[in-house]
Amino acid sequence: VGATASNCGNGLCETTLGETSASCANDCKINATTGLSVSFFVRQTAPKTAPALEQWQKTIQIGSDGSVYFMISVANDSSSKLDNVSVSSNVRSEISVLGNLQLDGVPISGNIVSGVNIGSVAPAVIKSITFEGKTQTIPAAATKQATASGNISGNLSGALQSDSATINFVTA
C-alpha cells in the first residue's frame, strides 16, 4: 500500500512509500557505484523538543552561541546489503560539535568528524544519524556563511557520497 500524498521534500528517501531517485531526486540522491544515498539537514530546535514546529532544512540562519542540530540520512538504494558503512561530517570551525550522537534515535559513541561505522544497511533501509553543535561568537562586523557536509562510504567500491547544508551566521 503506497502513500496517498507525496512525501517528496521531507529529506528522507522513503522507498516504502515509492520514492526513488527518479521520482524524488532531492530526497533520494543516489551514488550508482555504491547504492548509497545521503541527505544532510540542519535545524535550530532539538528534534525531540518540537518536532512538528520545525522541519529539517537545507539552509538556516543562526546567531552567536546558538544551538544547531544536524541529521544525516543514509539509504541503501541497491538490491544488496551494504556492509561496513561509515558516516562522517565536515562541520566548519565556527561550530563546536557537542556530540549527542545518535543512530536512529539510539545514543552511540564515536566522533562524527573523524567518522562513525554504522555497520550494515539492508536494501531499502534508511538510517538516520543525528548530532548537535553550538555556534561560536560571531563578530558584529561579520556575517558568514558555512557549509557543513555529511559523507558516507560503503563496501562496494569505497566511493564517497556526500550532501551538504548551509548555515548563515548573522549578528543580532
GROMACS .gro file of C-alpha atoms in nm, residues 2 18 21 24 26 31 40 44-45 60 65 67 74 81 115 150 154 159-160:
model
   19
    2GLY     CA    1   0.157   0.329  -0.109
   18GLY     CA    2   0.751   0.458  -0.358
   21SER     CA    3   1.597   0.875  -0.721
   24CYS     CA    4   1.203   1.220  -0.570
   26ASN     CA    5   1.604   1.575  -0.378
   31ASN     CA    6   2.553   0.704  -0.600
   40PHE     CA    7   2.224   1.621   0.511
   44GLN     CA    8   1.780   2.507   1.533
   45THR     CA    9   1.534   2.316   1.752
   60ILE     CA   10   1.926   2.810   0.829
   65ASP     CA   11   2.626   3.096   2.070
   67SER     CA   12   2.239   2.557   1.922
   74VAL     CA   13   2.166   0.724   0.472
   81LYS     CA   14   2.311  -0.546   0.175
  115GLY     CA   15   3.380   0.906   1.108
  150GLY     CA   16   2.768   1.469   0.557
  154GLY     CA   17   3.021   0.164   0.174
  159ALA     CA   18   3.328   0.559  -0.327
  160LEU     CA   19   3.227   0.859  -0.120
   0.00000   0.00000   0.00000
